[in-house]
CSV table of C-alpha atoms and ligand atoms in Angstrom, one decimal:
chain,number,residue,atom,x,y,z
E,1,UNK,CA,-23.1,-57.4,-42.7
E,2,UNK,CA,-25.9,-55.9,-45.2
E,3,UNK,CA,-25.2,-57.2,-48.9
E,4,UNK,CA,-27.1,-56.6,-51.5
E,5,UNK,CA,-27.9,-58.9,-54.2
E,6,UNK,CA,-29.0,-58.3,-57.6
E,7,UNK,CA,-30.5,-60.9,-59.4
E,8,UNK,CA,-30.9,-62.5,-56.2
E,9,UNK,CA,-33.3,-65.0,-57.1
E,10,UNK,CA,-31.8,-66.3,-60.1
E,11,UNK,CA,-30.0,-69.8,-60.8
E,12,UNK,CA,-27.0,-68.0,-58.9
E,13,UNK,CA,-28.7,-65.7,-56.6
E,14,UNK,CA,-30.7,-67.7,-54.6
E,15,UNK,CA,-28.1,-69.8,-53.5
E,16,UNK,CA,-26.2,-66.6,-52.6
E,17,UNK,CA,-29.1,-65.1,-50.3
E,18,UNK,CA,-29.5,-68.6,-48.5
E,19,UNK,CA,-25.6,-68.4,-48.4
E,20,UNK,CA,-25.6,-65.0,-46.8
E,21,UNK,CA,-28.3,-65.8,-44.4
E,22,UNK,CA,-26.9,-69.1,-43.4
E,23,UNK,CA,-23.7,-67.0,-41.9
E,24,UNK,CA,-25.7,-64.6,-40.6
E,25,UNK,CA,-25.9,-61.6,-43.1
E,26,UNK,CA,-28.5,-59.3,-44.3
E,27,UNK,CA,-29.5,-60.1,-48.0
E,28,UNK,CA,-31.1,-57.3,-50.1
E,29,UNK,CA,-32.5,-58.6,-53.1
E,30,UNK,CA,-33.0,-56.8,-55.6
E,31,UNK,CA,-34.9,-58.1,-59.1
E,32,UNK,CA,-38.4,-56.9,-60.4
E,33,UNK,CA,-40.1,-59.4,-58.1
E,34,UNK,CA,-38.8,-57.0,-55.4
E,35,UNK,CA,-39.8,-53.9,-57.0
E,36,UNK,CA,-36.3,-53.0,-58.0
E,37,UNK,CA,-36.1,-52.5,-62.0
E,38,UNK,CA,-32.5,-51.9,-62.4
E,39,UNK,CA,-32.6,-51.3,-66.0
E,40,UNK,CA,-34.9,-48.8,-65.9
E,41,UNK,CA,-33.9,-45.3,-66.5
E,42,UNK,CA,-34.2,-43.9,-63.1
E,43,UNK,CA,-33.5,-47.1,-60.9
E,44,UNK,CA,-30.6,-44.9,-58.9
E,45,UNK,CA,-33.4,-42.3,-57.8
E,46,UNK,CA,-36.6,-43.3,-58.0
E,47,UNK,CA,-38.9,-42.4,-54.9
E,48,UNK,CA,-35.6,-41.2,-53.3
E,49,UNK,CA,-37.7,-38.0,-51.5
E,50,UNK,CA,-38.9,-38.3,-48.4
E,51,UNK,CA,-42.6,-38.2,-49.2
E,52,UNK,CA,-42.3,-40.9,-51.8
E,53,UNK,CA,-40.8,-42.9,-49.1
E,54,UNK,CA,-43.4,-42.1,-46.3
E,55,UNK,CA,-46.1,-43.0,-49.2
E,56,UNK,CA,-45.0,-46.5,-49.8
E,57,UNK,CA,-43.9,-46.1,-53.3
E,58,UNK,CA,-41.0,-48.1,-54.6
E,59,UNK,CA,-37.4,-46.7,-53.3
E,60,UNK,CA,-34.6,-45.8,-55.2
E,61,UNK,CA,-31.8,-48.1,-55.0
E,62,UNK,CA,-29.7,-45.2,-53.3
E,63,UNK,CA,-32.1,-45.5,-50.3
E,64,UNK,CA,-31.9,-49.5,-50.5
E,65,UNK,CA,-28.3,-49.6,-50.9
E,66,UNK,CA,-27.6,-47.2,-47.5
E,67,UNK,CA,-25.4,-49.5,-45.3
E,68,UNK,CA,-24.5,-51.9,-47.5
E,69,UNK,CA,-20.9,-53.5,-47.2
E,70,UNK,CA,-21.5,-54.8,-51.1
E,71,UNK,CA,-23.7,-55.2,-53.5
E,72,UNK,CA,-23.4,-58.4,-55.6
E,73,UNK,CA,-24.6,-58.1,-59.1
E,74,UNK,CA,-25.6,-61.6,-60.5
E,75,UNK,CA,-28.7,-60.3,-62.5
E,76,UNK,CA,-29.2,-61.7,-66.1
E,77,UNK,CA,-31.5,-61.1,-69.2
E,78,UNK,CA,-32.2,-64.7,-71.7
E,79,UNK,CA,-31.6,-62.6,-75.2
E,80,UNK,CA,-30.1,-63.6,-78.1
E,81,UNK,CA,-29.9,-59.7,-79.3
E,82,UNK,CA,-26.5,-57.8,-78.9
E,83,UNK,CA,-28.3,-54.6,-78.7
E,84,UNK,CA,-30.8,-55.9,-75.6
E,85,UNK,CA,-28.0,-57.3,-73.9
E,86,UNK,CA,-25.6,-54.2,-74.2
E,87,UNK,CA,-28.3,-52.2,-73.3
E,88,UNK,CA,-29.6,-54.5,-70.2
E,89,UNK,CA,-26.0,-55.0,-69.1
E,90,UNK,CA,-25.0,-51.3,-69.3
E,91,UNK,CA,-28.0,-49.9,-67.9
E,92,UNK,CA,-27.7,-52.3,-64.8
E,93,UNK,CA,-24.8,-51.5,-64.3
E,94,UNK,CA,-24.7,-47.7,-64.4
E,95,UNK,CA,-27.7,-48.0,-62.2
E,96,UNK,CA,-26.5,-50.1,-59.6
E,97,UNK,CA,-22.5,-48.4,-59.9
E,98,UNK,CA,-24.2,-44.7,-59.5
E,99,UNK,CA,-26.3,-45.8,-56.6
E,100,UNK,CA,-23.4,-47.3,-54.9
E,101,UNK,CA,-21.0,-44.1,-55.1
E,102,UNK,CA,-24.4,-41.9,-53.8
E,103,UNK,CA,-25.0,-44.3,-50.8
E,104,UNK,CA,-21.3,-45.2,-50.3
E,105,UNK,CA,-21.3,-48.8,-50.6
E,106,UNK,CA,-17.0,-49.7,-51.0
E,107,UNK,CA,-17.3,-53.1,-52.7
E,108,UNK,CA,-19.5,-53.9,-56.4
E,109,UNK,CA,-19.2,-57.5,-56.9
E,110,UNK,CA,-19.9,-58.5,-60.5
E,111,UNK,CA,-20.1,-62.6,-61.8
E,112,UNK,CA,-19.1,-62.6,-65.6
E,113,UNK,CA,-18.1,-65.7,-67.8
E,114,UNK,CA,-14.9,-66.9,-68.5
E,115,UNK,CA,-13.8,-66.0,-72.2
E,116,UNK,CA,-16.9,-63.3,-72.3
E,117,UNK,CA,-14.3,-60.4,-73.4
E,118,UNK,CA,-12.6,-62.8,-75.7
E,119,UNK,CA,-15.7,-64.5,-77.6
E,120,UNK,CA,-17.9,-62.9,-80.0
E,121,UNK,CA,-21.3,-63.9,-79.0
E,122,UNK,CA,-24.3,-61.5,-78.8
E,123,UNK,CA,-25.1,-62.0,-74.5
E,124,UNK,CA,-21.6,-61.5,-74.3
E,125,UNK,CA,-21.5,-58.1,-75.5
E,126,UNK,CA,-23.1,-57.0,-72.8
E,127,UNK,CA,-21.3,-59.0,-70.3
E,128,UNK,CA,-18.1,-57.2,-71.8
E,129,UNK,CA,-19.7,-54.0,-71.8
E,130,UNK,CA,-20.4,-54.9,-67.7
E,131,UNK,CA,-17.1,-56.0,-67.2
E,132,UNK,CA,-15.6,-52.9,-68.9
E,133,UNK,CA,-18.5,-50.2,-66.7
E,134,UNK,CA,-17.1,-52.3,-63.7
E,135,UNK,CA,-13.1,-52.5,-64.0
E,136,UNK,CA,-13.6,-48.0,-64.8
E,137,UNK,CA,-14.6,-48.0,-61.3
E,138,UNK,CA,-12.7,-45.7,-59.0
E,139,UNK,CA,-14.7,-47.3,-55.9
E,140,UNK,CA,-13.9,-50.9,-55.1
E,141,UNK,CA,-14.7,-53.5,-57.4
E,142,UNK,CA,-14.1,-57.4,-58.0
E,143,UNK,CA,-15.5,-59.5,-61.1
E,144,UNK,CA,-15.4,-63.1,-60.6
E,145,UNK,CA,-15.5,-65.0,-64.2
E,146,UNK,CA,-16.9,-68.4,-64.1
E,147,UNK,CA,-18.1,-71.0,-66.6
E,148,UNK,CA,-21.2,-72.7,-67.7
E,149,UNK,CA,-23.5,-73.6,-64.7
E,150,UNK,CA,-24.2,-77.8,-65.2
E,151,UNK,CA,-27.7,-76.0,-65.4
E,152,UNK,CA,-26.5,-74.5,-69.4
E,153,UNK,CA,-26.8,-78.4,-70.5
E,154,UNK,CA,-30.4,-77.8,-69.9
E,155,UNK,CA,-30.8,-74.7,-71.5
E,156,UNK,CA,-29.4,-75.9,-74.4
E,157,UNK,CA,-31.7,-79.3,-74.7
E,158,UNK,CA,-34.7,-76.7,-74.5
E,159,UNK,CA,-33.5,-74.5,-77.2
E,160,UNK,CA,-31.6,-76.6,-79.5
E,161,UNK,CA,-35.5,-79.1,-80.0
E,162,UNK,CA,-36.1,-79.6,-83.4
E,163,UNK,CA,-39.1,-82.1,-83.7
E,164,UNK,CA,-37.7,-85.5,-83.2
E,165,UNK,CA,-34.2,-84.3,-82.8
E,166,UNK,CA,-32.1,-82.5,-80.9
E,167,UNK,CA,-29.6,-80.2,-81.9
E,168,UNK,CA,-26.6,-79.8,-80.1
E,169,UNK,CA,-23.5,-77.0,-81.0
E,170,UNK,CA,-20.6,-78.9,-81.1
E,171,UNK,CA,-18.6,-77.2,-77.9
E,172,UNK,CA,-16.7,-77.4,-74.9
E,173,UNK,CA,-17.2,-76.8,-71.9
E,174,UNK,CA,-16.2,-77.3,-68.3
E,175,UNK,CA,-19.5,-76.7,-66.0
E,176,UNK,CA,-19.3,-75.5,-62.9
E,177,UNK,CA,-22.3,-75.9,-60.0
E,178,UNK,CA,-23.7,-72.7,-59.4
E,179,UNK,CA,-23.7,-72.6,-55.4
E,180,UNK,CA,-19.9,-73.4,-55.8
E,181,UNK,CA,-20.0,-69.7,-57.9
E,182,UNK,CA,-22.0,-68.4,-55.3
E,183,UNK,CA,-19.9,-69.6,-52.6
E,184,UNK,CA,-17.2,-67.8,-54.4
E,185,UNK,CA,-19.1,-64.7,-54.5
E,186,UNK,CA,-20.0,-64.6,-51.0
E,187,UNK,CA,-16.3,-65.1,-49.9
E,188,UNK,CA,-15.7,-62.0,-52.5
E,189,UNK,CA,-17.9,-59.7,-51.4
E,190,UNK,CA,-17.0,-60.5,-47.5
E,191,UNK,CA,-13.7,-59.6,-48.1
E,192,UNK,CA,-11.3,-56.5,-49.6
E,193,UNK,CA,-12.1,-55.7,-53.4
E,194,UNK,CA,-9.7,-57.9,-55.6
E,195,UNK,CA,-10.1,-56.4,-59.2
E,196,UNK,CA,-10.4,-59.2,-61.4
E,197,UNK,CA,-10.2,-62.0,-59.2
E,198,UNK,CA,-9.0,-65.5,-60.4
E,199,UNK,CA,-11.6,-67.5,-62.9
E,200,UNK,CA,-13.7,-71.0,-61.6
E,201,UNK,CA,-14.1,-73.6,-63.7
E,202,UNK,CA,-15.7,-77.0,-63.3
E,203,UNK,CA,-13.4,-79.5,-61.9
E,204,UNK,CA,-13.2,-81.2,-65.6
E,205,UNK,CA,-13.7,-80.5,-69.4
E,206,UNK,CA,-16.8,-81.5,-70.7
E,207,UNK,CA,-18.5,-82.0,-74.6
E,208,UNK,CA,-21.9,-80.1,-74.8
E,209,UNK,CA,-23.5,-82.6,-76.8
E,210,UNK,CA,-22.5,-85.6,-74.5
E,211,UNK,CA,-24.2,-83.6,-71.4
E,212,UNK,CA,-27.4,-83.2,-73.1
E,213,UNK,CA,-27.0,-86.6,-74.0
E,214,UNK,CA,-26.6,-87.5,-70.6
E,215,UNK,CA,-29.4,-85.0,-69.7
E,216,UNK,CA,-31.8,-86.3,-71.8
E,217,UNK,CA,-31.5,-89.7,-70.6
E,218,UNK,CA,-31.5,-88.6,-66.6
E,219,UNK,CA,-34.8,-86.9,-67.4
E,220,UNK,CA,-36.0,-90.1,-69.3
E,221,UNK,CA,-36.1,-87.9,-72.9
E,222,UNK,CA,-35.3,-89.9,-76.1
E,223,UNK,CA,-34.6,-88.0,-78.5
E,224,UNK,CA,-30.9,-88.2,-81.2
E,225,UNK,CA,-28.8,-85.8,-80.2
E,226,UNK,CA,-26.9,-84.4,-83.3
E,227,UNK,CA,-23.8,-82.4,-82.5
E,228,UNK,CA,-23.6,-79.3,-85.3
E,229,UNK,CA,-20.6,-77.0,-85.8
E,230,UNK,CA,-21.6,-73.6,-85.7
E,231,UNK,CA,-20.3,-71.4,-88.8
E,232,UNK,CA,-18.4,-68.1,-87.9
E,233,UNK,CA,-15.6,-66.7,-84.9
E,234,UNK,CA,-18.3,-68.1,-82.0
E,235,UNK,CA,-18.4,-72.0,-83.4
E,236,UNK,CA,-14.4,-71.3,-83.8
E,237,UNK,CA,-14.6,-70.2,-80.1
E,238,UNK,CA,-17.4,-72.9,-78.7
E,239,UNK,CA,-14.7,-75.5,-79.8
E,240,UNK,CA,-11.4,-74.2,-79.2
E,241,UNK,CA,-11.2,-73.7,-75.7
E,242,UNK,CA,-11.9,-70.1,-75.3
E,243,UNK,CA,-14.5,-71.2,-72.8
E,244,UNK,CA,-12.2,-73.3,-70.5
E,245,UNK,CA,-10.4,-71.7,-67.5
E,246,UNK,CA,-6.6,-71.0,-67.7
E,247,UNK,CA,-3.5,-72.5,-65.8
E,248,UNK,CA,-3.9,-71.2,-62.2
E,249,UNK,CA,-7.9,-71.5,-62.3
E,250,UNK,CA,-9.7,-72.1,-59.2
E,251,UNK,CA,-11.8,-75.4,-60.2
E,252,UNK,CA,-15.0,-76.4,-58.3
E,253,UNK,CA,-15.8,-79.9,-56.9
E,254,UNK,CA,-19.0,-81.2,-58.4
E,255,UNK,CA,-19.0,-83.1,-61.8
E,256,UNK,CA,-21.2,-82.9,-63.9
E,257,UNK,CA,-22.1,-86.5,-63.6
E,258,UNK,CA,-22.5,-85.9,-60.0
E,259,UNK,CA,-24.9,-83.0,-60.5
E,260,UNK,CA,-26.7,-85.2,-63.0
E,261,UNK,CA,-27.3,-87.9,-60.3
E,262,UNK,CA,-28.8,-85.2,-57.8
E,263,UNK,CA,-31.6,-84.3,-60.0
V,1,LIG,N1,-26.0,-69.4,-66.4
V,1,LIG,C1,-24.7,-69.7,-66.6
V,1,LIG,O1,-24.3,-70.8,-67.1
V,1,LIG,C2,-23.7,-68.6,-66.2
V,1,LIG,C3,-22.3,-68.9,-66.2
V,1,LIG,C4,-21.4,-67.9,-65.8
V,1,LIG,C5,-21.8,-66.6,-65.5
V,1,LIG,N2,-23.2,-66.4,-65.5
V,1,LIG,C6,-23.6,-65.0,-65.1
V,1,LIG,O2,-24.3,-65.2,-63.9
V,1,LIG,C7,-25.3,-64.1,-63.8
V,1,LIG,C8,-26.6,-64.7,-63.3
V,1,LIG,O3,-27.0,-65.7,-64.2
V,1,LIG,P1,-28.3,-66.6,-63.9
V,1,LIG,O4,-28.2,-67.7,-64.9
V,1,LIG,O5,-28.2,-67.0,-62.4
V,1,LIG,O6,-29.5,-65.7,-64.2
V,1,LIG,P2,-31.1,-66.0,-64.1
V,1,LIG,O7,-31.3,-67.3,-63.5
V,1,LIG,O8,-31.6,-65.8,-65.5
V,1,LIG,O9,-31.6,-64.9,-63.1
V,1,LIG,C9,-31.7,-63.5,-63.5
V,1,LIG,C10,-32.0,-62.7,-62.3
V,1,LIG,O10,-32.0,-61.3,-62.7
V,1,LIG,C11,-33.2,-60.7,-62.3
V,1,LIG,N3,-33.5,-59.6,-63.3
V,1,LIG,C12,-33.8,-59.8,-64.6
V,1,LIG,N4,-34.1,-58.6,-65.1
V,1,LIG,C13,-34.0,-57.7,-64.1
V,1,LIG,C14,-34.2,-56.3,-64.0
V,1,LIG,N5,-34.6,-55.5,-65.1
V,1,LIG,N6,-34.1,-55.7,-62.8
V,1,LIG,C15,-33.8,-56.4,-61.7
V,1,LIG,N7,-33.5,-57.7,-61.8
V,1,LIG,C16,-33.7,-58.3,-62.9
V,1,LIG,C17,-34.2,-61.8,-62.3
V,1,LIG,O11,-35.3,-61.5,-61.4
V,1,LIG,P3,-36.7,-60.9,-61.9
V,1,LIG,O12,-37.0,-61.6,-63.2
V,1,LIG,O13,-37.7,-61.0,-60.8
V,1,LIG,O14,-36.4,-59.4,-62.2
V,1,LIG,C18,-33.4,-62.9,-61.7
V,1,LIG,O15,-33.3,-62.8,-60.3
V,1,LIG,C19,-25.4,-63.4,-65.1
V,1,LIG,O16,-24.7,-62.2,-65.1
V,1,LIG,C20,-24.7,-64.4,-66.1
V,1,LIG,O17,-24.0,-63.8,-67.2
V,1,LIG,C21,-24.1,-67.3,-65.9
């Protein structure tokens, strides 16, 4: 089969094209590496006529997308700004969901985060406003939400550096390894469109501020980790769960721990 991915060389993405190849599928990748800007304004058309074709110039993604079986959307922007990711998320996703209807692709694939229409974050505004785009679809569609990636303990360590300490929201968290999500995405997109499909979770609940912890010593960092409680509705949702999967989850197999010892 021909399956596009977007965001395809991302933490998620590139273990879905090796996925997809390993088993004998086409991967499309599509990301601004590839000459595919899907939040620009004309992504669906762009260099769609024949003679922007025969010239070389970039193709729209209506072209690129012609005999795909399903396009898997795992494309990401690092912004703290509501309004960039509402307006990166939406844009993407018109892009990609008008292209798909013109070029007749039957399956849109979307990964989103567990408790990202619940929680009041800025990134997750636009997640919501992806989710919302995806679920309006008449055409088949299936959004997988999953938690933190182990790889989030990282992101945190590197944003949360203050000097000689290291700051740490107090939160919890159950992280998932992100070829288990892509797995889950590849059997997804393989298969019949399942609306919104079951969450994955890690296989166990973790605290933020012991990863990083953990992290930091792996990595031979020494640094104090202080946990901090951030004020507002998202510290209230970092630490009570909204995060975690629900009864009836599917959960993944590697621990954190596990991951930890890999690096
Ligand atoms: N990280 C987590 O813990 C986590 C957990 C659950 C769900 N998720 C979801 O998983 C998805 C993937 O996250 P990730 O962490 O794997 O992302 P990532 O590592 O930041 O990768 C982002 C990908 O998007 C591409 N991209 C960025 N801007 C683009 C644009 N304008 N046009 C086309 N491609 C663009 C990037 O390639 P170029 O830069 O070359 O364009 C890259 O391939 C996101 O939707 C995220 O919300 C993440």
């Amino acid at each position: 089969m021909r399956v596009a991915v977007a965001g395809g060389t991302g933490a998620v993405g590139r273990h879905v094209v090796e996925l997809l190849g390993a088993a004998g599928h086409a991967a499309v990748v599509l990301t601004r590496s590839t000459g595919h800007d899907l939040s620009a304004q004309d992504a669906a058309t762009a260099g769609v006529t024949e003679g922007a074709a025969a010239s070389g110039a970039p193709r729209g993604l209506t072209v690129v997308l012609a005999g795909c079986a399903a396009v898997i959307d795992v494309s990401s922007i690092a912004t703290t700004s509501a309004a960039t990711s509402t307006a990166f998320f939406g844009a993407v996703t018109r892009n990609l969901l008008a292209a798909e209807r013109a070029a007749g692709v039957p399956h849109h694939v979307a990964l989103s985060i567990v408790g990202a229409a619940a929680a009041p974050s800025a990134y997750y505004a636009g997640k919501k406003v992806q989710e919302d785009l995806v679920m309006a679809e008449p055409v088949g569609w299936s959004i997988l939400r999953a938690t933190q990636f182990h790889e989030f303990a990282v992101q945190i360590a590197e944003q949360g550096r203050m000097g000689p300490l290291q700051l740490v929201p107090t939160m919890r968290s159950q992280p998932v390894a992100a070829v288990e999500v892509a797995e889950a995405l590849v059997e997804i997109a393989l298969g019949d469109p399942r609306g919104l499909d079951r969450d994955l979770g890690g296989p166990r609940e973790e605290n933020m501020a012991e990863m990083v912890r953990r992290y930091l010593a792996a990595t031979g960092q020494k640094r104090p980790v202080l946990q901090v409680p951030l004020p507002g509705a998202w510290g209230r949702a970092l630490r009570d769960g909204t995060l975690l999967t629900a009864r009836g989850a599917r959960l993944g197999r590697q621990t954190f721990a596990e991951w930890l010892a890999a690096l």
